[in-house]
PDB file of N, CA and C in Angstrom:
ATOM      1  N   MET A 246    -120.535-176.152-176.736  1.00  0.00           N
ATOM      2  CA  MET A 246    -119.282-176.548-176.143  1.00  0.00           C
ATOM      3  C   MET A 246    -119.473-176.982-174.687  1.00  0.00           C
ATOM      4  N   ARG A 247    -120.250-176.189-173.926  1.00  0.00           N
ATOM      5  CA  ARG A 247    -120.485-176.543-172.524  1.00  0.00           C
ATOM      6  C   ARG A 247    -121.250-177.852-172.420  1.00  0.00           C
ATOM      7  N   ARG A 248    -122.192-178.035-173.327  1.00  0.00           N
ATOM      8  CA  ARG A 248    -122.986-179.250-173.322  1.00  0.00           C
ATOM      9  C   ARG A 248    -122.098-180.466-173.582  1.00  0.00           C
ATOM     10  N   THR A 249    -121.164-180.337-174.507  1.00  0.00           N
ATOM     11  CA  THR A 249    -120.245-181.429-174.821  1.00  0.00           C
ATOM     12  C   THR A 249    -119.350-181.727-173.626  1.00  0.00           C
ATOM     13  N   ALA A 250    -118.852-180.687-172.970  1.00  0.00           N
ATOM     14  CA  ALA A 250    -117.988-180.878-171.801  1.00  0.00           C
ATOM     15  C   ALA A 250    -118.750-181.576-170.677  1.00  0.00           C
ATOM     16  N   LEU A 251    -120.014-181.192-170.471  1.00  0.00           N
ATOM     17  CA  LEU A 251    -120.834-181.820-169.448  1.00  0.00           C
ATOM     18  C   LEU A 251    -121.085-183.278-169.785  1.00  0.00           C
ATOM     19  N   LEU A 252    -121.376-183.561-171.040  1.00  0.00           N
ATOM     20  CA  LEU A 252    -121.609-184.931-171.468  1.00  0.00           C
ATOM     21  C   LEU A 252    -120.365-185.786-171.267  1.00  0.00           C
ATOM     22  N   VAL A 253    -119.205-185.252-171.608  1.00  0.00           N
ATOM     23  CA  VAL A 253    -117.950-185.984-171.419  1.00  0.00           C
ATOM     24  C   VAL A 253    -117.709-186.231-169.932  1.00  0.00           C
ATOM     25  N   ALA A 254    -117.939-185.220-169.101  1.00  0.00           N
ATOM     26  CA  ALA A 254    -117.735-185.364-167.657  1.00  0.00           C
ATOM     27  C   ALA A 254    -118.659-186.427-167.077  1.00  0.00           C
ATOM     28  N   LEU A 255    -119.930-186.403-167.481  1.00  0.00           N
ATOM     29  CA  LEU A 255    -120.878-187.404-166.991  1.00  0.00           C
ATOM     30  C   LEU A 255    -120.514-188.799-167.468  1.00  0.00           C
ATOM     31  N   THR A 256    -120.045-188.912-168.688  1.00  0.00           N
ATOM     32  CA  THR A 256    -119.636-190.209-169.225  1.00  0.00           C
ATOM     33  C   THR A 256    -118.458-190.766-168.438  1.00  0.00           C
ATOM     34  N   LEU A 257    -117.522-189.907-168.080  1.00  0.00           N
ATOM     35  CA  LEU A 257    -116.352-190.358-167.329  1.00  0.00           C
ATOM     36  C   LEU A 257    -116.687-190.681-165.878  1.00  0.00           C
ATOM     37  N   LEU A 258    -117.656-189.973-165.302  1.00  0.00           N
ATOM     38  CA  LEU A 258    -118.011-190.189-163.905  1.00  0.00           C
ATOM     39  C   LEU A 258    -118.958-191.365-163.698  1.00  0.00           C
ATOM     40  N   ALA A 259    -119.714-191.742-164.693  1.00  0.00           N
ATOM     41  CA  ALA A 259    -120.723-192.793-164.538  1.00  0.00           C
ATOM     42  C   ALA A 259    -120.152-194.089-163.978  1.00  0.00           C
ATOM     43  N   PRO A 260    -119.024-194.613-164.502  1.00  0.00           N
ATOM     44  CA  PRO A 260    -118.494-195.850-163.919  1.00  0.00           C
ATOM     45  C   PRO A 260    -118.082-195.686-162.462  1.00  0.00           C
ATOM     46  N   ALA A 261    -117.547-194.536-162.089  1.00  0.00           N
ATOM     47  CA  ALA A 261    -117.132-194.307-160.702  1.00  0.00           C
ATOM     48  C   ALA A 261    -118.339-194.270-159.776  1.00  0.00           C
ATOM     49  N   VAL A 262    -119.423-193.643-160.219  1.00  0.00           N
ATOM     50  CA  VAL A 262    -120.638-193.589-159.415  1.00  0.00           C
ATOM     51  C   VAL A 262    -121.224-194.982-159.271  1.00  0.00           C
ATOM     52  N   ALA A 263    -121.254-195.745-160.351  1.00  0.00           N
ATOM     53  CA  ALA A 263    -121.785-197.104-160.288  1.00  0.00           C
ATOM     54  C   ALA A 263    -120.949-197.969-159.355  1.00  0.00           C
ATOM     55  N   ALA A 264    -119.638-197.827-159.376  1.00  0.00           N
ATOM     56  CA  ALA A 264    -118.763-198.622-158.520  1.00  0.00           C
ATOM     57  C   ALA A 264    -118.927-198.243-157.056  1.00  0.00           C
ATOM     58  N   ALA A 265    -119.339-197.017-156.783  1.00  0.00           N
ATOM     59  CA  ALA A 265    -119.480-196.554-155.408  1.00  0.00           C
ATOM     60  C   ALA A 265    -120.859-196.851-154.833  1.00  0.00           C
ATOM     61  N   ALA A 266    -121.735-197.460-155.613  1.00  0.00           N
ATOM     62  CA  ALA A 266    -123.076-197.773-155.129  1.00  0.00           C
ATOM     63  C   ALA A 266    -122.975-198.692-153.918  1.00  0.00           C
ATOM     64  N   PRO A 267    -123.867-198.525-152.932  1.00  0.00           N
ATOM     65  CA  PRO A 267    -123.786-199.356-151.738  1.00  0.00           C
ATOM     66  C   PRO A 267    -123.924-200.834-152.084  1.00  0.00           C
ATOM     67  N   VAL A 268    -123.138-201.632-151.419  1.00  0.00           N
ATOM     68  CA  VAL A 268    -123.173-203.075-151.635  1.00  0.00           C
ATOM     69  C   VAL A 268    -124.284-203.652-150.771  1.00  0.00           C
ATOM     70  N   ASP A 269    -125.104-204.512-151.348  1.00  0.00           N
ATOM     71  CA  ASP A 269    -126.169-205.181-150.613  1.00  0.00           C
ATOM     72  C   ASP A 269    -125.533-206.099-149.576  1.00  0.00           C
ATOM     73  N   SER A 270    -125.909-205.934-148.309  1.00  0.00           N
ATOM     74  CA  SER A 270    -125.315-206.761-147.263  1.00  0.00           C
ATOM     75  C   SER A 270    -125.780-208.202-147.360  1.00  0.00           C
ATOM     76  N   GLY A 271    -126.782-208.452-148.154  1.00  0.00           N
ATOM     77  CA  GLY A 271    -127.165-209.826-148.418  1.00  0.00           C
ATOM     78  C   GLY A 271    -128.568-210.170-147.988  1.00  0.00           C
ATOM     79  N   VAL A 272    -129.256-210.796-148.884  1.00  0.00           N
ATOM     80  CA  VAL A 272    -130.536-211.408-148.580  1.00  0.00           C
ATOM     81  C   VAL A 272    -130.310-212.899-148.708  1.00  0.00           C
ATOM     82  N   VAL A 273    -130.577-213.618-147.642  1.00  0.00           N
ATOM     83  CA  VAL A 273    -130.391-215.061-147.629  1.00  0.00           C
ATOM     84  C   VAL A 273    -131.771-215.700-147.672  1.00  0.00           C
ATOM     85  N   LEU A 274    -132.045-216.432-148.738  1.00  0.00           N
ATOM     86  CA  LEU A 274    -133.340-217.092-148.898  1.00  0.00           C
ATOM     87  C   LEU A 274    -133.247-218.530-148.406  1.00  0.00           C
ATOM     88  N   VAL A 275    -134.196-218.931-147.564  1.00  0.00           N
ATOM     89  CA  VAL A 275    -134.237-220.296-147.053  1.00  0.00           C
ATOM     90  C   VAL A 275    -135.603-220.875-147.388  1.00  0.00           C
ATOM     91  N   GLU A 276    -135.616-221.930-148.171  1.00  0.00           N
ATOM     92  CA  GLU A 276    -136.856-222.608-148.555  1.00  0.00           C
ATOM     93  C   GLU A 276    -136.973-223.887-147.733  1.00  0.00           C
ATOM     94  N   CYS A 277    -137.951-223.922-146.822  1.00  0.00           N
ATOM     95  CA  CYS A 277    -138.172-225.124-146.023  1.00  0.00           C
ATOM     96  C   CYS A 277    -138.917-226.165-146.851  1.00  0.00           C
ATOM     97  N   THR A 278    -138.714-227.436-146.500  1.00  0.00           N
ATOM     98  CA  THR A 278    -139.289-228.534-147.282  1.00  0.00           C
ATOM     99  C   THR A 278    -140.198-229.443-146.463  1.00  0.00           C
ATOM    100  N   ASN A 279    -140.561-229.007-145.244  1.00  0.00           N
ATOM    101  CA  ASN A 279    -141.415-229.784-144.353  1.00  0.00           C
ATOM    102  C   ASN A 279    -140.783-231.128-143.992  1.00  0.00           C
ATOM    103  N   THR A 280    -139.472-231.114-143.795  1.00  0.00           N
ATOM    104  CA  THR A 280    -138.751-232.303-143.334  1.00  0.00           C
ATOM    105  C   THR A 280    -137.970-231.922-142.082  1.00  0.00           C
ATOM    106  N   VAL A 281    -137.625-232.913-141.257  1.00  0.00           N
ATOM    107  CA  VAL A 281    -136.949-232.610-139.997  1.00  0.00           C
ATOM    108  C   VAL A 281    -135.551-232.040-140.198  1.00  0.00           C
ATOM    109  N   SER A 282    -135.052-232.038-141.424  1.00  0.00           N
ATOM    110  CA  SER A 282    -133.747-231.410-141.675  1.00  0.00           C
ATOM    111  C   SER A 282    -133.880-229.904-141.912  1.00  0.00           C
ATOM    112  N   ASP A 283    -135.085-229.370-141.833  1.00  0.00           N
ATOM    113  CA  ASP A 283    -135.273-227.928-142.039  1.00  0.00           C
ATOM    114  C   ASP A 283    -134.507-227.103-141.010  1.00  0.00           C
ATOM    115  N   ASP A 284    -134.399-227.596-139.763  1.00  0.00           N
ATOM    116  CA  ASP A 284    -133.638-226.838-138.763  1.00  0.00           C
ATOM    117  C   ASP A 284    -132.168-226.758-139.159  1.00  0.00           C
ATOM    118  N   GLU A 285    -131.619-227.809-139.738  1.00  0.00           N
ATOM    119  CA  GLU A 285    -130.229-227.781-140.204  1.00  0.00           C
ATOM    120  C   GLU A 285    -130.071-226.770-141.341  1.00  0.00           C
ATOM    121  N   ARG A 286    -131.033-226.745-142.240  1.00  0.00           N
ATOM    122  CA  ARG A 286    -131.013-225.809-143.368  1.00  0.00           C
ATOM    123  C   ARG A 286    -131.077-224.360-142.859  1.00  0.00           C
ATOM    124  N   LEU A 287    -131.971-224.104-141.907  1.00  0.00           N
ATOM    125  CA  LEU A 287    -132.113-222.757-141.345  1.00  0.00           C
ATOM    126  C   LEU A 287    -130.857-222.332-140.585  1.00  0.00           C
ATOM    127  N   ASN A 288    -130.358-223.212-139.706  1.00  0.00           N
ATOM    128  CA  ASN A 288    -129.169-222.866-138.924  1.00  0.00           C
ATOM    129  C   ASN A 288    -127.944-222.664-139.809  1.00  0.00           C
ATOM    130  N   ALA A 289    -127.794-223.461-140.860  1.00  0.00           N
ATOM    131  CA  ALA A 289    -126.656-223.294-141.779  1.00  0.00           C
ATOM    132  C   ALA A 289    -126.747-221.956-142.509  1.00  0.00           C
ATOM    133  N   ALA A 290    -127.956-221.588-142.931  1.00  0.00           N
ATOM    134  CA  ALA A 290    -128.136-220.311-143.630  1.00  0.00           C
ATOM    135  C   ALA A 290    -127.834-219.142-142.696  1.00  0.00           C
ATOM    136  N   ILE A 291    -128.291-219.233-141.458  1.00  0.00           N
ATOM    137  CA  ILE A 291    -128.039-218.170-140.477  1.00  0.00           C
ATOM    138  C   ILE A 291    -126.547-218.085-140.173  1.00  0.00           C
ATOM    139  N   ASP A 292    -125.918-219.230-139.918  1.00  0.00           N
ATOM    140  CA  ASP A 292    -124.479-219.255-139.611  1.00  0.00           C
ATOM    141  C   ASP A 292    -123.643-218.690-140.750  1.00  0.00           C
ATOM    142  N   GLY A 293    -124.058-218.918-141.983  1.00  0.00           N
ATOM    143  CA  GLY A 293    -123.300-218.460-143.142  1.00  0.00           C
ATOM    144  C   GLY A 293    -123.636-217.057-143.607  1.00  0.00           C
ATOM    145  N   SER A 294    -124.574-216.408-142.925  1.00  0.00           N
ATOM    146  CA  SER A 294    -125.007-215.077-143.363  1.00  0.00           C
ATOM    147  C   SER A 294    -124.082-213.988-142.835  1.00  0.00           C
ATOM    148  N   PRO A 295    -123.909-212.913-143.622  1.00  0.00           N
ATOM    149  CA  PRO A 295    -123.085-211.798-143.154  1.00  0.00           C
ATOM    150  C   PRO A 295    -123.870-210.900-142.193  1.00  0.00           C
ATOM    151  N   VAL A 296    -123.154-210.149-141.394  1.00  0.00           N
ATOM    152  CA  VAL A 296    -123.782-209.153-140.521  1.00  0.00           C
ATOM    153  C   VAL A 296    -124.596-208.207-141.397  1.00  0.00           C
ATOM    154  N   GLY A 297    -125.804-207.889-140.961  1.00  0.00           N
ATOM    155  CA  GLY A 297    -126.672-206.993-141.710  1.00  0.00           C
ATOM    156  C   GLY A 297    -127.569-207.701-142.707  1.00  0.00           C
ATOM    157  N   ALA A 298    -127.446-209.005-142.817  1.00  0.00           N
ATOM    158  CA  ALA A 298    -128.237-209.762-143.797  1.00  0.00           C
ATOM    159  C   ALA A 298    -129.702-209.827-143.384  1.00  0.00           C
ATOM    160  N   GLU A 299    -130.544-210.040-144.380  1.00  0.00           N
ATOM    161  CA  GLU A 299    -131.951-210.329-144.143  1.00  0.00           C
ATOM    162  C   GLU A 299    -132.148-211.804-144.452  1.00  0.00           C
ATOM    163  N   ILE A 300    -132.581-212.565-143.459  1.00  0.00           N
ATOM    164  CA  ILE A 300    -132.855-213.985-143.639  1.00  0.00           C
ATOM    165  C   ILE A 300    -134.341-214.096-143.959  1.00  0.00           C
ATOM    166  N   THR A 301    -134.664-214.531-145.169  1.00  0.00           N
ATOM    167  CA  THR A 301    -136.054-214.671-145.596  1.00  0.00           C
ATOM    168  C   THR A 301    -136.395-216.151-145.653  1.00  0.00           C
ATOM    169  N   ILE A 302    -137.404-216.542-144.883  1.00  0.00           N
ATOM    170  CA  ILE A 302    -137.789-217.947-144.744  1.00  0.00           C
ATOM    171  C   ILE A 302    -139.137-218.151-145.415  1.00  0.00           C
ATOM    172  N   SER A 303    -139.236-219.234-146.200  1.00  0.00           N
ATOM    173  CA  SER A 303    -140.523-219.541-146.830  1.00  0.00           C
ATOM    174  C   SER A 303    -140.822-221.027-146.699  1.00  0.00           C
ATOM    175  N   GLY A 304    -142.097-221.338-146.761  1.00  0.00           N
ATOM    176  CA  GLY A 304    -142.535-222.725-146.707  1.00  0.00           C
ATOM    177  C   GLY A 304    -142.854-223.182-145.294  1.00  0.00           C
ATOM    178  N   LEU A 305    -143.217-224.456-145.190  1.00  0.00           N
ATOM    179  CA  LEU A 305    -143.503-225.088-143.904  1.00  0.00           C
ATOM    180  C   LEU A 305    -142.210-225.691-143.387  1.00  0.00           C
ATOM    181  N   CYS A 306    -141.764-225.214-142.231  1.00  0.00           N
ATOM    182  CA  CYS A 306    -140.507-225.672-141.636  1.00  0.00           C
ATOM    183  C   CYS A 306    -140.832-226.606-140.477  1.00  0.00           C
ATOM    184  N   SER A 307    -140.402-227.834-140.583  1.00  0.00           N
ATOM    185  CA  SER A 307    -140.582-228.823-139.530  1.00  0.00           C
ATOM    186  C   SER A 307    -139.224-229.007-138.861  1.00  0.00           C
ATOM    187  N   ILE A 308    -139.143-228.682-137.572  1.00  0.00           N
ATOM    188  CA  ILE A 308    -137.832-228.708-136.921  1.00  0.00           C
ATOM    189  C   ILE A 308    -137.817-229.659-135.725  1.00  0.00           C
ATOM    190  N   ASN A 309    -136.657-230.276-135.501  1.00  0.00           N
ATOM    191  CA  ASN A 309    -136.487-231.109-134.316  1.00  0.00           C
ATOM    192  C   ASN A 309    -135.314-230.631-133.461  1.00  0.00           C
ATOM    193  N   ASN A 310    -134.769-229.455-133.795  1.00  0.00           N
ATOM    194  CA  ASN A 310    -133.744-228.773-133.004  1.00  0.00           C
ATOM    195  C   ASN A 310    -134.042-227.282-133.029  1.00  0.00           C
ATOM    196  N   THR A 311    -133.605-226.577-132.012  1.00  0.00           N
ATOM    197  CA  THR A 311    -133.853-225.142-131.898  1.00  0.00           C
ATOM    198  C   THR A 311    -133.127-224.369-132.994  1.00  0.00           C
ATOM    199  N   ILE A 312    -133.798-223.370-133.553  1.00  0.00           N
ATOM    200  CA  ILE A 312    -133.190-222.464-134.528  1.00  0.00           C
ATOM    201  C   ILE A 312    -132.417-221.419-133.728  1.00  0.00           C
ATOM    202  N   ARG A 313    -131.125-221.287-134.013  1.00  0.00           N
ATOM    203  CA  ARG A 313    -130.245-220.376-133.274  1.00  0.00           C
ATOM    204  C   ARG A 313    -130.085-219.067-134.050  1.00  0.00           C
ATOM    205  N   LEU A 314    -130.710-218.008-133.552  1.00  0.00           N
ATOM    206  CA  LEU A 314    -130.664-216.707-134.215  1.00  0.00           C
ATOM    207  C   LEU A 314    -129.389-215.953-133.852  1.00  0.00           C
ATOM    208  N   LEU A 315    -128.801-215.296-134.830  1.00  0.00           N
ATOM    209  CA  LEU A 315    -127.653-214.417-134.606  1.00  0.00           C
ATOM    210  C   LEU A 315    -128.135-212.973-134.608  1.00  0.00           C
ATOM    211  N   GLY A 316    -127.435-212.118-133.888  1.00  0.00           N
ATOM    212  CA  GLY A 316    -127.769-210.703-133.856  1.00  0.00           C
ATOM    213  C   GLY A 316    -127.334-209.998-135.127  1.00  0.00           C
ATOM    214  N   ASP A 317    -127.725-208.748-135.251  1.00  0.00           N
ATOM    215  CA  ASP A 317    -127.361-207.892-136.385  1.00  0.00           C
ATOM    216  C   ASP A 317    -127.850-208.444-137.712  1.00  0.00           C
ATOM    217  N   ARG A 318    -128.989-209.105-137.699  1.00  0.00           N
ATOM    218  CA  ARG A 318    -129.625-209.625-138.898  1.00  0.00           C
ATOM    219  C   ARG A 318    -131.130-209.397-138.770  1.00  0.00           C
ATOM    220  N   SER A 319    -131.821-209.396-139.902  1.00  0.00           N
ATOM    221  CA  SER A 319    -133.282-209.310-139.912  1.00  0.00           C
ATOM    222  C   SER A 319    -133.822-210.671-140.301  1.00  0.00           C
ATOM    223  N   TYR A 320    -134.927-211.047-139.687  1.00  0.00           N
ATOM    224  CA  TYR A 320    -135.560-212.324-139.985  1.00  0.00           C
ATOM    225  C   TYR A 320    -136.996-212.050-140.390  1.00  0.00           C
ATOM    226  N   ARG A 321    -137.421-212.661-141.494  1.00  0.00           N
ATOM    227  CA  ARG A 321    -138.818-212.482-141.898  1.00  0.00           C
ATOM    228  C   ARG A 321    -139.291-213.680-142.697  1.00  0.00           C
ATOM    229  N   GLY A 322    -140.589-213.878-142.662  1.00  0.00           N
ATOM    230  CA  GLY A 322    -141.216-214.900-143.484  1.00  0.00           C
ATOM    231  C   GLY A 322    -141.800-214.250-144.717  1.00  0.00           C
ATOM    232  N   THR A 323    -142.143-215.065-145.695  1.00  0.00           N
ATOM    233  CA  THR A 323    -142.692-214.508-146.924  1.00  0.00           C
ATOM    234  C   THR A 323    -144.124-214.018-146.732  1.00  0.00           C
ATOM    235  N   SER A 324    -144.869-214.631-145.814  1.00  0.00           N
ATOM    236  CA  SER A 324    -146.218-214.182-145.477  1.00  0.00           C
ATOM    237  C   SER A 324    -146.674-214.947-144.238  1.00  0.00           C
ATOM    238  N   ARG A 325    -147.800-214.553-143.687  1.00  0.00           N
ATOM    239  CA  ARG A 325    -148.312-215.246-142.493  1.00  0.00           C
ATOM    240  C   ARG A 325    -148.699-216.687-142.785  1.00  0.00           C
ATOM    241  N   THR A 326    -149.150-216.942-143.985  1.00  0.00           N
ATOM    242  CA  THR A 326    -149.535-218.313-144.331  1.00  0.00           C
ATOM    243  C   THR A 326    -148.471-219.012-145.171  1.00  0.00           C
ATOM    244  N   GLY A 327    -147.528-218.260-145.696  1.00  0.00           N
ATOM    245  CA  GLY A 327    -146.492-218.838-146.553  1.00  0.00           C
ATOM    246  C   GLY A 327    -145.273-219.316-145.801  1.00  0.00           C
ATOM    247  N   THR A 328    -145.164-218.955-144.521  1.00  0.00           N
ATOM    248  CA  THR A 328    -144.039-219.389-143.697  1.00  0.00           C
ATOM    249  C   THR A 328    -144.574-219.845-142.347  1.00  0.00           C
ATOM    250  N   VAL A 329    -144.318-221.101-142.028  1.00  0.00           N
ATOM    251  CA  VAL A 329    -144.722-221.654-140.738  1.00  0.00           C
ATOM    252  C   VAL A 329    -143.553-222.468-140.204  1.00  0.00           C
ATOM    253  N   ILE A 330    -143.143-222.177-138.971  1.00  0.00           N
ATOM    254  CA  ILE A 330    -142.112-222.973-138.304  1.00  0.00           C
ATOM    255  C   ILE A 330    -142.813-223.745-137.198  1.00  0.00           C
ATOM    256  N   ARG A 331    -142.737-225.073-137.284  1.00  0.00           N
ATOM    257  CA  ARG A 331    -143.417-225.896-136.284  1.00  0.00           C
ATOM    258  C   ARG A 331    -142.491-226.998-135.804  1.00  0.00           C
ATOM    259  N   GLN A 332    -142.743-227.423-134.601  1.00  0.00           N
ATOM    260  CA  GLN A 332    -141.988-228.520-134.011  1.00  0.00           C
ATOM    261  C   GLN A 332    -142.377-229.823-134.699  1.00  0.00           C
ATOM    262  N   ALA A 333    -141.389-230.633-135.043  1.00  0.00           N
ATOM    263  CA  ALA A 333    -141.655-231.909-135.709  1.00  0.00           C
ATOM    264  C   ALA A 333    -142.397-232.845-134.757  1.00  0.00           C
ATOM    265  N   ASP A 334    -143.204-233.715-135.320  1.00  0.00           N
ATOM    266  CA  ASP A 334    -143.927-234.704-134.522  1.00  0.00           C
ATOM    267  C   ASP A 334    -142.943-235.516-133.680  1.00  0.00           C
ATOM    268  N   GLY A 335    -143.316-235.769-132.429  1.00  0.00           N
ATOM    269  CA  GLY A 335    -142.484-236.570-131.540  1.00  0.00           C
ATOM    270  C   GLY A 335    -141.307-235.825-130.929  1.00  0.00           C
ATOM    271  N   THR A 336    -141.242-234.521-131.141  1.00  0.00           N
ATOM    272  CA  THR A 336    -140.144-233.712-130.611  1.00  0.00           C
ATOM    273  C   THR A 336    -140.659-232.872-129.449  1.00  0.00           C
ATOM    274  N   ASN A 337    -139.826-232.684-128.426  1.00  0.00           N
ATOM    275  CA  ASN A 337    -140.197-231.865-127.278  1.00  0.00           C
ATOM    276  C   ASN A 337    -139.093-230.839-127.042  1.00  0.00           C
ATOM    277  N   LEU A 338    -139.152-229.731-127.778  1.00  0.00           N
ATOM    278  CA  LEU A 338    -138.123-228.699-127.691  1.00  0.00           C
ATOM    279  C   LEU A 338    -138.422-227.708-126.570  1.00  0.00           C
ATOM    280  N   ALA A 339    -137.378-227.230-125.918  1.00  0.00           N
ATOM    281  CA  ALA A 339    -137.534-226.175-124.915  1.00  0.00           C
ATOM    282  C   ALA A 339    -137.897-224.859-125.597  1.00  0.00           C
ATOM    283  N   ALA A 340    -137.413-224.667-126.839  1.00  0.00           N
ATOM    284  CA  ALA A 340    -137.702-223.447-127.600  1.00  0.00           C
ATOM    285  C   ALA A 340    -137.596-223.747-129.084  1.00  0.00           C
ATOM    286  N   LEU A 341    -138.476-223.129-129.886  1.00  0.00           N
ATOM    287  CA  LEU A 341    -138.363-223.259-131.342  1.00  0.00           C
ATOM    288  C   LEU A 341    -137.214-222.418-131.860  1.00  0.00           C
ATOM    289  N   VAL A 342    -137.111-221.177-131.352  1.00  0.00           N
ATOM    290  CA  VAL A 342    -136.017-220.280-131.740  1.00  0.00           C
ATOM    291  C   VAL A 342    -135.414-219.684-130.478  1.00  0.00           C
ATOM    292  N   ALA A 343    -134.124-219.385-130.535  1.00  0.00           N
ATOM    293  CA  ALA A 343    -133.428-218.768-129.408  1.00  0.00           C
ATOM    294  C   ALA A 343    -132.256-217.968-129.935  1.00  0.00           C
ATOM    295  N   THR A 344    -131.896-216.923-129.207  1.00  0.00           N
ATOM    296  CA  THR A 344    -130.703-216.165-129.578  1.00  0.00           C
ATOM    297  C   THR A 344    -129.501-216.800-128.904  1.00  0.00           C
ATOM    298  N   ARG A 345    -128.367-216.583-129.514  1.00  0.00           N
ATOM    299  CA  ARG A 345    -127.138-217.114-128.936  1.00  0.00           C
ATOM    300  C   ARG A 345    -126.626-216.163-127.868  1.00  0.00           C
ATOM    301  N   SER A 346    -125.967-216.721-126.881  1.00  0.00           N
ATOM    302  CA  SER A 346    -125.362-215.888-125.837  1.00  0.00           C
ATOM    303  C   SER A 346    -124.086-215.256-126.377  1.00  0.00           C
ATOM    304  N   PRO A 347    -123.574-214.219-125.726  1.00  0.00           N
ATOM    305  CA  PRO A 347    -122.326-213.594-126.185  1.00  0.00           C
ATOM    306  C   PRO A 347    -121.152-214.568-126.245  1.00  0.00           C
ATOM    307  N   THR A 348    -121.225-215.661-125.483  1.00  0.00           N
ATOM    308  CA  THR A 348    -120.138-216.645-125.505  1.00  0.00           C
ATOM    309  C   THR A 348    -120.271-217.620-126.658  1.00  0.00           C
ATOM    310  N   GLY A 349    -121.381-217.530-127.410  1.00  0.00           N
ATOM    311  CA  GLY A 349    -121.574-218.382-128.577  1.00  0.00           C
ATOM    312  C   GLY A 349    -122.270-219.689-128.298  1.00  0.00           C
ATOM    313  N   SER A 350    -122.743-219.904-127.074  1.00  0.00           N
ATOM    314  CA  SER A 350    -123.422-221.170-126.782  1.00  0.00           C
ATOM    315  C   SER A 350    -124.922-221.033-126.909  1.00  0.00           C
TER     316      SER A 350
END
C-alpha cells in the first residue's frame, strides 16, 4: 500500500518537477563564413541575445567593423584553431572587439 501511494505521488509530482527545471538562458551559435559581413552576423547575434547567454563563435571571421560586446554574456570560440576573428583585407580598425559604454555607444 505504501509503495503504491509513493508511486502515485511521484507520478503526480513528475510533471511539476519537470516544469520547474531551470530554463536555459540561451546558447547563441554564430557560424562565420570568412566574408566581410561576418561582423554584421556577430553583432546581430550579440544584440539579439538574452542576458546570461553564451555566444559561441565558430569558423574564420573576417570583419571590417568592430564587434560590439554586451555585458552579462559569455563569449567563446569552438577551439583555438576552429575560431579566428581577423580584420578584413584593406581595413584599418581601431579595435577588433570592444565593449559598449553604459550609454550604449
